[in-house]
Short mmCIF file of C-alpha atoms and ligand atoms in Angstrom, two decimals:
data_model
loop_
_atom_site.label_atom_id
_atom_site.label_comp_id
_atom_site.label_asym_id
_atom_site.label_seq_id
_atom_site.Cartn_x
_atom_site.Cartn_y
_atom_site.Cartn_z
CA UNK A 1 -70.09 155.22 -31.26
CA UNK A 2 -68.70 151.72 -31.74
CA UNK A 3 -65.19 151.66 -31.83
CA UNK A 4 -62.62 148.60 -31.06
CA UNK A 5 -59.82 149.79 -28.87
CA UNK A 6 -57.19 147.79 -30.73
CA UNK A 7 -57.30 144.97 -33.60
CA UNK A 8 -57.35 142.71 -30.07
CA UNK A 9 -60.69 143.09 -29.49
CA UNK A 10 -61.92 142.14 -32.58
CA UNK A 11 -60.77 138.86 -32.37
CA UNK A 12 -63.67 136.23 -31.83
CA UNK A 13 -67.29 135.98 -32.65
CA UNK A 14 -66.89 134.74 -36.06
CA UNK A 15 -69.81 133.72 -38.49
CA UNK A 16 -71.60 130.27 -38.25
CA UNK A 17 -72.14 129.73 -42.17
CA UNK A 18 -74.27 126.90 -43.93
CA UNK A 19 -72.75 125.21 -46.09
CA UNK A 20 -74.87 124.28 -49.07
CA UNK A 21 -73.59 122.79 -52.30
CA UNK A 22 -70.37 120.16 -51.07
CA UNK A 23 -73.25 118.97 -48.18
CA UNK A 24 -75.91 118.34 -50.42
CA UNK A 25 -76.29 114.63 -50.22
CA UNK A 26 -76.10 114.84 -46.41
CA UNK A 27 -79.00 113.77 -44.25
CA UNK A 28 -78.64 117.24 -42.01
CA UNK A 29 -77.17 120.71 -41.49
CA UNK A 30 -73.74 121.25 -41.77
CA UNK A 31 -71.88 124.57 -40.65
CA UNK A 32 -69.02 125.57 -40.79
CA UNK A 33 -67.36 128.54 -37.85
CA UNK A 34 -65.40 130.25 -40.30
CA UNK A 35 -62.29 131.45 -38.06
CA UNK A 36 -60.05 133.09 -40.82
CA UNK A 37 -62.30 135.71 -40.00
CA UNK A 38 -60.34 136.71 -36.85
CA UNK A 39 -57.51 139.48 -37.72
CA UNK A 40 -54.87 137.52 -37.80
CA UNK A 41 -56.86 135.26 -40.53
CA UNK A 42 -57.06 132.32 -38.16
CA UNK A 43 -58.81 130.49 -35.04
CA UNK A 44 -55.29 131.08 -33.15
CA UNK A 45 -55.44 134.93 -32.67
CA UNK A 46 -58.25 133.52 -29.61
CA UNK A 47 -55.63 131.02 -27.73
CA UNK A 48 -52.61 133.31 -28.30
CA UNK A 49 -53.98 136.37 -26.54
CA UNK A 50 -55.36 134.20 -23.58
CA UNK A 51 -51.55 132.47 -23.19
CA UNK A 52 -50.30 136.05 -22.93
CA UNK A 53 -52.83 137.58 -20.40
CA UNK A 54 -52.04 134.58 -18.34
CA UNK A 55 -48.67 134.52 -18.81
CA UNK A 56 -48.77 137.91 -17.54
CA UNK A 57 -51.00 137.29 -14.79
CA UNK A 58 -48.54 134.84 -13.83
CA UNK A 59 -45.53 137.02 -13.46
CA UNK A 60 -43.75 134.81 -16.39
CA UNK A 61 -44.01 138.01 -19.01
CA UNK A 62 -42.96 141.31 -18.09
CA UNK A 63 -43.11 144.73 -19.46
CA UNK A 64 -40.75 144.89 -22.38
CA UNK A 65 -39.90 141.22 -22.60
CA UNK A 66 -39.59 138.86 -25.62
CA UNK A 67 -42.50 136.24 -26.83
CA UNK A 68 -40.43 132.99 -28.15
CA UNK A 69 -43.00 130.14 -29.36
CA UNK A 70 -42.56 127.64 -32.18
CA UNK A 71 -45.29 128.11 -34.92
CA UNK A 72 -46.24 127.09 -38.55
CA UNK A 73 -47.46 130.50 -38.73
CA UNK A 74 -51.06 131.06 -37.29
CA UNK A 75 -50.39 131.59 -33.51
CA UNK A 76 -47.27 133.57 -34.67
CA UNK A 77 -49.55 135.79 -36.19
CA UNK A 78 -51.61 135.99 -33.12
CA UNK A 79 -49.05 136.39 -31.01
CA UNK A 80 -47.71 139.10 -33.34
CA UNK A 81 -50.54 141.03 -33.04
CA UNK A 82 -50.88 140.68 -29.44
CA UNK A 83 -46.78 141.99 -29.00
CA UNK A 84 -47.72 144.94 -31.14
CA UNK A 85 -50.72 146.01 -28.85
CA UNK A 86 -48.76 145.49 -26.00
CA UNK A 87 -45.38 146.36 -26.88
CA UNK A 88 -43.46 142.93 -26.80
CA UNK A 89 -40.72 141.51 -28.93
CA UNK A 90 -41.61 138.56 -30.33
CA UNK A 91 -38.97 135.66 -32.11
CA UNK A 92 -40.44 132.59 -33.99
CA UNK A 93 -39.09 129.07 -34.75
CA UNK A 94 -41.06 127.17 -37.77
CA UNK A 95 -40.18 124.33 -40.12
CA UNK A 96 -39.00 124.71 -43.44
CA UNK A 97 -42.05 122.85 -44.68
CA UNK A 98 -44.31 125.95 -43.92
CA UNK A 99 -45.07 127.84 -47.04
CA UNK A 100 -43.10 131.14 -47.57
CA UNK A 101 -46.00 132.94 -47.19
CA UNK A 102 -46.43 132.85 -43.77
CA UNK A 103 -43.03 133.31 -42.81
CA UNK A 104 -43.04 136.83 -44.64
CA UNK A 105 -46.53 137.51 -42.76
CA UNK A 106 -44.68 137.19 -39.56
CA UNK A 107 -42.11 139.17 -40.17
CA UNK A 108 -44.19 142.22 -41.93
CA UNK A 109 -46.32 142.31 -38.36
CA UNK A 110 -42.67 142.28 -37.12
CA UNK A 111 -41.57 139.06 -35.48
CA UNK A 112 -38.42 137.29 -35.59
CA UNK A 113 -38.58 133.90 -37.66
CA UNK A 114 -35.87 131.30 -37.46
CA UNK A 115 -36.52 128.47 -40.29
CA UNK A 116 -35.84 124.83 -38.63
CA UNK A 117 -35.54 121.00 -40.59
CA UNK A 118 -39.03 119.39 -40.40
CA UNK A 119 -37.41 116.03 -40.67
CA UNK A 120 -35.85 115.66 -37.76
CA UNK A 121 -36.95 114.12 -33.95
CA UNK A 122 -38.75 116.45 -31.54
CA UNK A 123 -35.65 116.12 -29.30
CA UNK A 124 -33.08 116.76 -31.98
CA UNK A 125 -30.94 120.28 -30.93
CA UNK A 126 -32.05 121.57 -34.26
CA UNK A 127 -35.58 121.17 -34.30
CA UNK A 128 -37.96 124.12 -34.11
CA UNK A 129 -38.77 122.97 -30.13
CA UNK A 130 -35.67 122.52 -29.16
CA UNK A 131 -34.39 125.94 -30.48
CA UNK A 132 -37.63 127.75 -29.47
CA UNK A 133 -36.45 126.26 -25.89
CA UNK A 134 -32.70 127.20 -26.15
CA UNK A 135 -33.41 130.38 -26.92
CA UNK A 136 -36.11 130.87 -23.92
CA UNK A 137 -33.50 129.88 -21.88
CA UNK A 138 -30.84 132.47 -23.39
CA UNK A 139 -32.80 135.58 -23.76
CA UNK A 140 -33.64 137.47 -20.58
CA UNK A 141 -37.14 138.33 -19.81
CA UNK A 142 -38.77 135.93 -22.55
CA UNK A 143 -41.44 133.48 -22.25
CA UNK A 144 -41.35 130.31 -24.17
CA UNK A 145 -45.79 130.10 -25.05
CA UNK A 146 -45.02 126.29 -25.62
CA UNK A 147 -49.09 125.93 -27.62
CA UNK A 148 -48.27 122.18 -26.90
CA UNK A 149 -48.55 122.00 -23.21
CA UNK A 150 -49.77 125.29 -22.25
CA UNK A 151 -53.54 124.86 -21.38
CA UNK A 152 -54.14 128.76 -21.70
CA UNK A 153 -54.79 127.22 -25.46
CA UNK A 154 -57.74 124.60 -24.76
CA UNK A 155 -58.71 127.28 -22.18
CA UNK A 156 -59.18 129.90 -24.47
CA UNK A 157 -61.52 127.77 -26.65
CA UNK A 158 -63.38 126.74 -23.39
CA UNK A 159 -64.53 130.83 -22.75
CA UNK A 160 -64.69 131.51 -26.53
CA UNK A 161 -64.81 128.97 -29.42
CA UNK A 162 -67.37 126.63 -27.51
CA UNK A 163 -69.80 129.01 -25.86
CA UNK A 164 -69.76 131.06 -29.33
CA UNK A 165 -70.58 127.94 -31.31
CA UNK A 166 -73.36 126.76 -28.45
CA UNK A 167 -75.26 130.31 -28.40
CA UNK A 168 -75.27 130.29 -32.16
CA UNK A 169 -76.62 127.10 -32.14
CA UNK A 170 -79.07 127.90 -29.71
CA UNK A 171 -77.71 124.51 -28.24
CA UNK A 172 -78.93 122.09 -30.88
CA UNK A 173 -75.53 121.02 -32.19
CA UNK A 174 -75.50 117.07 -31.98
CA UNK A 175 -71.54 116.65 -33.56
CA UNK A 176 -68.32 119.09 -33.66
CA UNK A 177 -65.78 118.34 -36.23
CA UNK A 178 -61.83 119.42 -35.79
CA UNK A 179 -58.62 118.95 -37.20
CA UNK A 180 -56.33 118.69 -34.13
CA UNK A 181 -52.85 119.83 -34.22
CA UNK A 182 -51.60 121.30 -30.47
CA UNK A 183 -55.71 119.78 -29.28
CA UNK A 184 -56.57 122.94 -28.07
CA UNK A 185 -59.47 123.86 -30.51
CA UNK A 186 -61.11 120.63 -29.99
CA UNK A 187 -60.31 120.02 -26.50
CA UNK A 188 -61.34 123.63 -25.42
CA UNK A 189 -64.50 123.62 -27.47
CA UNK A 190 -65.20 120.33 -26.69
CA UNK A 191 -64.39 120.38 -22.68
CA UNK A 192 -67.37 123.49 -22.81
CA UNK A 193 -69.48 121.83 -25.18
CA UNK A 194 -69.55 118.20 -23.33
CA UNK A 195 -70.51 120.35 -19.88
CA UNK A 196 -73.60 121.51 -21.72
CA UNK A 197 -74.37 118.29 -23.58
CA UNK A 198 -72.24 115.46 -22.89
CA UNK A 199 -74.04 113.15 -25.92
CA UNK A 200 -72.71 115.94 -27.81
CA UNK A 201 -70.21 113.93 -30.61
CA UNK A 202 -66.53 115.17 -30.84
CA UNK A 203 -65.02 113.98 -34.28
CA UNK A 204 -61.15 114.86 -34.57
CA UNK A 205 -60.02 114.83 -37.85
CA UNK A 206 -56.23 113.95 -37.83
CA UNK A 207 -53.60 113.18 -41.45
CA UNK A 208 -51.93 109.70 -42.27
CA UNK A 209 -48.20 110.44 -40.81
CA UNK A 210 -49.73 111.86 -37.46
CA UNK A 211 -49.77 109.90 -35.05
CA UNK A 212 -52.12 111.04 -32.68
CA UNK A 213 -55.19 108.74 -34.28
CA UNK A 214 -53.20 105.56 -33.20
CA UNK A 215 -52.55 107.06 -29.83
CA UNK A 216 -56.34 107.92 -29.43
CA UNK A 217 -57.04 104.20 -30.22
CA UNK A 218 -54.65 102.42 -28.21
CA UNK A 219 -52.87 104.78 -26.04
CA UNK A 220 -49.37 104.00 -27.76
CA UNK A 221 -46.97 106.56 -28.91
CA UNK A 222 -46.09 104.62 -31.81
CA UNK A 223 -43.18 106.41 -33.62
CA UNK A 224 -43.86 103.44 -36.48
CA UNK A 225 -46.96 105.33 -37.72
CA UNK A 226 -45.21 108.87 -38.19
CA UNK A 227 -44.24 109.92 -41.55
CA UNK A 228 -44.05 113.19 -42.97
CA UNK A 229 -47.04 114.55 -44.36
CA UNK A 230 -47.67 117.57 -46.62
CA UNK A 231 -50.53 118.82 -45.20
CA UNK A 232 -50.07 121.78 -42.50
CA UNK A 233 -51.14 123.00 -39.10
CA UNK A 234 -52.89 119.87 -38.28
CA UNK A 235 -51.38 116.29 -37.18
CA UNK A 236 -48.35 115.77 -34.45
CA UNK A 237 -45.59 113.08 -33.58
CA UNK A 238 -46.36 113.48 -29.97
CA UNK A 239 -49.48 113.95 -27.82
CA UNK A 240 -49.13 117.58 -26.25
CA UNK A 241 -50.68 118.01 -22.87
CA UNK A 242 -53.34 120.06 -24.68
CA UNK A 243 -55.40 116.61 -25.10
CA UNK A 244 -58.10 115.39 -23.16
CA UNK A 245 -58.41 112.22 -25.08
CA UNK A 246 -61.84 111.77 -23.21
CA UNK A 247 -63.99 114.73 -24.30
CA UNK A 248 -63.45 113.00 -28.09
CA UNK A 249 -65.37 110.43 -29.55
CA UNK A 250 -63.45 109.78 -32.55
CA UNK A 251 -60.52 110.29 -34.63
CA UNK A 252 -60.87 110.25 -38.27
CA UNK A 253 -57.50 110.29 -40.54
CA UNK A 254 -57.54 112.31 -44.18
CA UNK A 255 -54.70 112.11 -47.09
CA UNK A 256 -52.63 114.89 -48.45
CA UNK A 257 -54.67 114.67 -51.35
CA UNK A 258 -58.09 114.84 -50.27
CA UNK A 259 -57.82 117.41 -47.82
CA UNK A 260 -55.98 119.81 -50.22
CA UNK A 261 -58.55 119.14 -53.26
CA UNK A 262 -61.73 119.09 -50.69
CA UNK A 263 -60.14 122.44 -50.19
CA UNK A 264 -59.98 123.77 -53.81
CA UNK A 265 -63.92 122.40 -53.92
CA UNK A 266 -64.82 124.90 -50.31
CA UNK A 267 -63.46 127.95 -52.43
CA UNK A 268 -64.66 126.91 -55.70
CA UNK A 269 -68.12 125.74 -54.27
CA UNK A 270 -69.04 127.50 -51.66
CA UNK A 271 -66.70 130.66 -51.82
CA UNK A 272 -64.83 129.72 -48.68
CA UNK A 273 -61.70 130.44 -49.44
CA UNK A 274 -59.91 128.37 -46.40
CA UNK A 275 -56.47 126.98 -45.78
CA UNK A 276 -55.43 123.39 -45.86
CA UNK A 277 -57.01 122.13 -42.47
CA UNK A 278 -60.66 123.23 -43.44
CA UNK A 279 -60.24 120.80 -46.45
CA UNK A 280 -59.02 118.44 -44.54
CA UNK A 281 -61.88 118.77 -41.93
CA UNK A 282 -64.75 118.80 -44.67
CA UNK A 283 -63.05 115.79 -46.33
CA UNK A 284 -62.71 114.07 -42.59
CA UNK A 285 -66.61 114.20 -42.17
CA UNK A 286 -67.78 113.08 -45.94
CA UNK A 287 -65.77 109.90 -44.79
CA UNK A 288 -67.95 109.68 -41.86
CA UNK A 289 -71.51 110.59 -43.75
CA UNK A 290 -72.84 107.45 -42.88
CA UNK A 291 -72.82 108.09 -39.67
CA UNK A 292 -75.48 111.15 -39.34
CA UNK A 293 -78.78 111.17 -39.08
CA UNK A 294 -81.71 113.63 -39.87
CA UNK A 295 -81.86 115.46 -37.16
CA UNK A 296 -78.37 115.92 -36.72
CA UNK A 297 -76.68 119.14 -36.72
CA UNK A 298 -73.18 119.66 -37.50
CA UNK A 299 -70.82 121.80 -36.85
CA UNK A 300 -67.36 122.15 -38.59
CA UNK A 301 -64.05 124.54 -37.27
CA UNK A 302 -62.33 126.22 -39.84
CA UNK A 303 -58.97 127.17 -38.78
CA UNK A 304 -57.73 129.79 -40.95
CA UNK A 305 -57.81 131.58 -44.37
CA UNK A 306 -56.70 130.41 -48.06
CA UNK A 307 -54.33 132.90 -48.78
CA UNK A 308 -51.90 131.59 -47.04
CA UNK A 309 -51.78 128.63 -49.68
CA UNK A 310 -51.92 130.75 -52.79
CA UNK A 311 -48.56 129.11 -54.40
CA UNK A 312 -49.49 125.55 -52.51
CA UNK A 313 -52.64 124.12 -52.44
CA UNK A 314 -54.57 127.17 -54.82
CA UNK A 315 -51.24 126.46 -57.26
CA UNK A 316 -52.33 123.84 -60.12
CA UNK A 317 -48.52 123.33 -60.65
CA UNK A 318 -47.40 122.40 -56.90
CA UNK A 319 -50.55 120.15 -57.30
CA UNK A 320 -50.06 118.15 -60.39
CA UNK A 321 -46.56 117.91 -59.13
CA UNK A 322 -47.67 115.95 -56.21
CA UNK A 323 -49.96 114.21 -58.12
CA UNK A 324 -53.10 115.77 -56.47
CA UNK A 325 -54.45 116.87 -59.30
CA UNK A 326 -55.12 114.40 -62.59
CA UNK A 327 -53.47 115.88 -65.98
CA UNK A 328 -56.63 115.74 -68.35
CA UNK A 329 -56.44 118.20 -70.67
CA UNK A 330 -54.29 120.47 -73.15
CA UNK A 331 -54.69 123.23 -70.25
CA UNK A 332 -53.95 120.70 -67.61
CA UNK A 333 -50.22 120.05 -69.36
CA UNK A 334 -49.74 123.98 -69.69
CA UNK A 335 -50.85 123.97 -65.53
CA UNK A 336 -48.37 121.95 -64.90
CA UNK A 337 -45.56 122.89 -66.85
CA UNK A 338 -46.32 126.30 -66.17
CA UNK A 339 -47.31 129.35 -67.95
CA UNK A 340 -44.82 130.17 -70.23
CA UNK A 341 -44.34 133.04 -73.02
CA UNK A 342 -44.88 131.61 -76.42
CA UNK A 343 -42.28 131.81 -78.48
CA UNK A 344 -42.96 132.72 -81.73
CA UNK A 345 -41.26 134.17 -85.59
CA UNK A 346 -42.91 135.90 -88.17
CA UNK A 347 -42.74 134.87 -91.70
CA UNK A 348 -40.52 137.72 -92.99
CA UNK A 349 -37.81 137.40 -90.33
CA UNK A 350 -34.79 135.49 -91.20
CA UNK A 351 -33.81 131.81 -90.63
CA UNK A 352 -30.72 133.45 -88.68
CA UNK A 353 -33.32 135.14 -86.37
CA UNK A 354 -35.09 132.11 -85.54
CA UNK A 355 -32.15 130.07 -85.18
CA UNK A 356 -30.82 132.68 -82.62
CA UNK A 357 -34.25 132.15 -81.01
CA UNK A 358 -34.33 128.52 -80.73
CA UNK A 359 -30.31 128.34 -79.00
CA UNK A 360 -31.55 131.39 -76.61
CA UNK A 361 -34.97 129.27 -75.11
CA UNK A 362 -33.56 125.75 -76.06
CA UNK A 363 -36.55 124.89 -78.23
CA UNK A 364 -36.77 122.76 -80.81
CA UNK A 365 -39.49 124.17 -82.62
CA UNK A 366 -41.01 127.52 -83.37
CA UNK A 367 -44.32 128.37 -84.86
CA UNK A 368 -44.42 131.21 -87.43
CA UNK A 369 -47.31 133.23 -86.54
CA UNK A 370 -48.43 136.78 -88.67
CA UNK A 371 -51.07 139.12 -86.79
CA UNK A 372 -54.21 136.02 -87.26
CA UNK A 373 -52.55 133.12 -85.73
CA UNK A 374 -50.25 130.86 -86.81
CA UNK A 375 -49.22 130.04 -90.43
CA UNK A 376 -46.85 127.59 -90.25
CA UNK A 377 -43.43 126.14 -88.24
CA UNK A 378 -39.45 125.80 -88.70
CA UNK A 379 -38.05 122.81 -86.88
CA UNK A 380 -34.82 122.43 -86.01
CA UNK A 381 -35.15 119.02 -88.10
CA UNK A 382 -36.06 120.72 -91.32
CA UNK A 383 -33.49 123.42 -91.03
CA UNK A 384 -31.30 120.83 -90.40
CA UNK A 385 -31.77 119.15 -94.05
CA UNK A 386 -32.04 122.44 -95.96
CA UNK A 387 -29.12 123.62 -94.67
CA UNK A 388 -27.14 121.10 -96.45
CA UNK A 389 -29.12 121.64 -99.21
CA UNK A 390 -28.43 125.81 -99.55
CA UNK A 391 -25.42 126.75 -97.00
CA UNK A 392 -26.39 130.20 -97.15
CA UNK A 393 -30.14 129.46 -95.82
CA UNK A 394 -29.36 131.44 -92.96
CA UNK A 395 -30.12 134.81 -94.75
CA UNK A 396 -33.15 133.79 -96.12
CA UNK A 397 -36.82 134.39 -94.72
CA UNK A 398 -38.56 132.28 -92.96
CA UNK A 399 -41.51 131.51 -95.13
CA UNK A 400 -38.74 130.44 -97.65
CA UNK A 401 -38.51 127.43 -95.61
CA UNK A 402 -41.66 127.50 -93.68
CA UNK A 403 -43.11 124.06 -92.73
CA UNK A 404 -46.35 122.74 -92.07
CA UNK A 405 -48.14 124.49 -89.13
CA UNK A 406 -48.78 122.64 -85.81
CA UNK A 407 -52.43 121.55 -85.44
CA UNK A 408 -54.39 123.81 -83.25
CA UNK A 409 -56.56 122.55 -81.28
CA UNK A 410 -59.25 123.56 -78.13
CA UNK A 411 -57.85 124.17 -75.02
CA UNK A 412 -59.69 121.57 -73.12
CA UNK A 413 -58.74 119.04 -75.89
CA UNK A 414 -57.88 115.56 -73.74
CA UNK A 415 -54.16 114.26 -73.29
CA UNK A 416 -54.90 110.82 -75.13
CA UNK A 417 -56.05 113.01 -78.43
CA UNK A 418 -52.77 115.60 -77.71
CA UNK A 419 -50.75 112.25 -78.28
CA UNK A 420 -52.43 110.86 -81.41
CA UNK A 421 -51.58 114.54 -82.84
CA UNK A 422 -48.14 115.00 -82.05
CA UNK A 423 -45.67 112.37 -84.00
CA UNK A 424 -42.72 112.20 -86.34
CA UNK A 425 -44.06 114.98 -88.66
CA UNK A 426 -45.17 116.68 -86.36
CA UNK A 427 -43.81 117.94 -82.97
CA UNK A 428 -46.15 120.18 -81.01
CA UNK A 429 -49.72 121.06 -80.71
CA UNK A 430 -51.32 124.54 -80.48
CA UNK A 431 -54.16 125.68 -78.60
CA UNK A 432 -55.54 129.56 -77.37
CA UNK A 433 -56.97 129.90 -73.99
CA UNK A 434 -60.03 132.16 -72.81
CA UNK A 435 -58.07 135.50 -73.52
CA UNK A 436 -57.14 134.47 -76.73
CA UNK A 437 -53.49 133.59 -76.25
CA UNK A 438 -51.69 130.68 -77.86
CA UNK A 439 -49.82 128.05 -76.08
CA UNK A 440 -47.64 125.28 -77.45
CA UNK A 441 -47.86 121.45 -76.41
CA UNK A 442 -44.89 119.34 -77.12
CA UNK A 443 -43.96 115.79 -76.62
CA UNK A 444 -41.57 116.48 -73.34
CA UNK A 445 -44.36 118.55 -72.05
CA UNK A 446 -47.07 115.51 -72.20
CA UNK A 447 -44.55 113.12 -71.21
CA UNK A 448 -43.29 115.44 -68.34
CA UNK A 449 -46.45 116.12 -67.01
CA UNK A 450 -48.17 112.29 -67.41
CA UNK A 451 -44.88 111.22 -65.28
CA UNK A 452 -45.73 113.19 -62.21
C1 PLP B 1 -54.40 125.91 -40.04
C2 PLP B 1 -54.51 125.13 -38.77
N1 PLP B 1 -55.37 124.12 -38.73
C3 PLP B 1 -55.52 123.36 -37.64
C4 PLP B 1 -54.77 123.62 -36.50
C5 PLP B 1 -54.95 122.71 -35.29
O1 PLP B 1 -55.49 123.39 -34.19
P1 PLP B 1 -55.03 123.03 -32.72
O2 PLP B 1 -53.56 123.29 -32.61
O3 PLP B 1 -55.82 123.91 -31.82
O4 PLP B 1 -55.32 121.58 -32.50
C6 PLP B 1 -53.86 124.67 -36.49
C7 PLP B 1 -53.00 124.95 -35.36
O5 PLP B 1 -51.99 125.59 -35.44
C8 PLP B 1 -53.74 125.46 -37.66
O6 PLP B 1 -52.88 126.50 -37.72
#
């Protein structure tokens, strides 16, 4: 038989997996350790169980007591899991910038989560350290993790993450790539790596706002080069004791954009379906391309899984929003504005009908569709004229007063074509998508979505 005692042991020995379409004008091998294949969907669940065993071994967690750390999620879930096995409670500070998501994971594998400002200083009584700290001191028989300066979390990449990528390398890896939040996955990895090959290259791959990059170049905190940054997990405003600045060779800093649309490219590509950070890692070594040779081989950490970005990074709304994502098309304007229900009359209903339509959805315009498609329009325009023409137009049907329809066009017709079509006469375009539904294009909606 071969049967795990508890989800603990499964974490670890995850998959080294080529990639093979977004590396294809590289000079070597690049793989990719795909961590979200851990239980708790990310590289984390390793560190989190070693911080608890020696917490334990320690005397500092007891039988019974409480697990307090502050987390954007991951190592919440890994701590989760590890509380569950071993019967702790376990309460949670994050930031209010982490998505939803991962706050209602938490809670479903039944932690505690208090929501904290991001925008505020490290020392600030509010932020997520300080409260993780105020409550450690409160609560009797807890134990504060603290990921940042608890070197149970580069340790646990030292005995796991490192020798797992060396063996399945058969030790021919020339370069590591990681983003580097707490340092613990790179610094653990790295520490093991360097021991077995010190010309071994350790990339970090950091976001403009962090400022950890600086600090790596000059050895200067400087509080000038943070700013807040969308993307998540990855990145600090401090250097936590995690960091051994001299077992990496070089920090590489990614945008918000190009990490979260390298990431849309990993899913759509290569079928990864990864969070934020493993775009942001993949995008951090294309920017360094030039730098590898032939004989290289690389080796990229993927921190955790996608679907903890479903309604951020996988959204095409929350992207066009932040302008990651260029409005193109007809179905780019519908992405951004959202999918909404079409609202629609048919020719036989009456003018009052519609009219109670247009007040109830604030529209403008309706098309007047039978069971083919559409078949013409009433505008709020036209109505307006013919009802000083014939007061009683109200009780009339529609295709008494039916205008023109609205052009239809494909649904991958471009933006600059949308705006030659809709005009004066002529207020909103139509187009059906894949499954044969129709969607409606109007002025605000082009306007609206070229403005963001
Ligand atoms: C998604 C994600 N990526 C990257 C990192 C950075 O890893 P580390 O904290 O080990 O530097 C983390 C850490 O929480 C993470 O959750």
């Amino acid at each position: 038989m071969n049967i795990k005692n508890n989800i603990l042991e499964t974490i670890g020995n995850t998959p080294l997996i080529r990639l093979n379409k977004i590396t294809k004008t590289f000079p070597c091998p690049v793989l990719a350790k795909v961590d979200y294949f851990n239980p708790g969907n990310s590289v984390k669940d390793r560190m989190a169980v070693k911080m608890i065993e020696v917490a334990e071994k320690e005397g500092k967690l007891k039988p019974g007591g409480t697990i307090i750390e502050c987390t954007s999620g991951n190592t919440g879930m890994g701590l989760a899991l590890v509380a569950c096995v071993k019967g702790y409670k376990c309460i949670f500070t994050t930031t209010d910038k982490q998505s939803k998501e991962k706050v209602d994971i938490l809670k479903a594998v039944g932690a505690e989560v208090i929501v904290c400002p991001t925008n505020v200083e490290p020392e600030d009584p509010r932020s997520y350290y300080s409260v993780a700290k105020r409550l450690a001191s409160e609560i009797p028989n807890s134990f504060h993790c603290n990921q940042y300066d608890n070197l149970a979390n580069r340790l646990a990449h030292y005995e796991t993450t490192g020798p797992e990528i060396w063996e399945q390398t058969d030790g021919k890896l020339t370069h590591l790539v990681c983003t580097a939040g707490t340092g613990g996955t790179i610094t653990g990895a790295a520490m093991f790596l360097k021991e077995k090959n010190p010309r071994i290259q350790v990339w970090a791959i950091d976001v403009y706002g962090s400022l950890l990059t600086k600090y790596f170049r000059t050895g200067e905190t400087d509080m000038q080069e943070v700013h807040p940054y969308i993307s998540e997990g990855f990145g600090e405003d401090f250097v936590p004791e995690n960091y051994d600045m001299s077992v990496i060779d070089h920090f590489e800093q990614v945008t918000d954009k190009e990490g979260a649309v390298m990431a849309r490219r990993l899913a759509k590509e290569e079928g990864l379906f990864c969070g934020y950070s493993a775009g942001s890692c993949m995008q951090g070594l294309l920017q360094l391309k030039t730098r590898l040779k032939k004989d290289d081989l690389v080796v990229c950490i993927f921190h955790d899984h996608g679907s903890r970005y479903v309604a951020k990074i996988y959204n095409d709304q929350w992207m066009i929003e932040r302008g990651f994502l260029d409005v193109k098309t007809f179905r780019d304007v519908v992405s951004a504005r959202g999918t909404k229900r079409l609202i629609t009359v048919e020719p036989t209903q009456t003018v009052a009908e519609a009219v109670e339509l247009m007040k109830k959805y604030d529209i403008e315009q309706i098309p007047v569709m039978n069971g083919n498609g559409p078949v013409g329009a009433i505008s709020e325009g036209g109505l307006f004229q013919k009802i000083f023409e014939n007061p009683e137009i109200k009780n009339a049907k529609v295709e008494e007063v039916i205008e023109p329809s609205f052009p239809v066009v494909a649904f991958d017709t471009p933006v600059e074509k949308l705006s030659h079509l809709i005009n004066k006469e002529n207020g909103a375009v139509l187009s059906k998508d894949e499954a044969g539904n129709y969607h409606i294009v109007t002025k605000y909606d082009v306007i609206q979505s070229l403005g963001k």
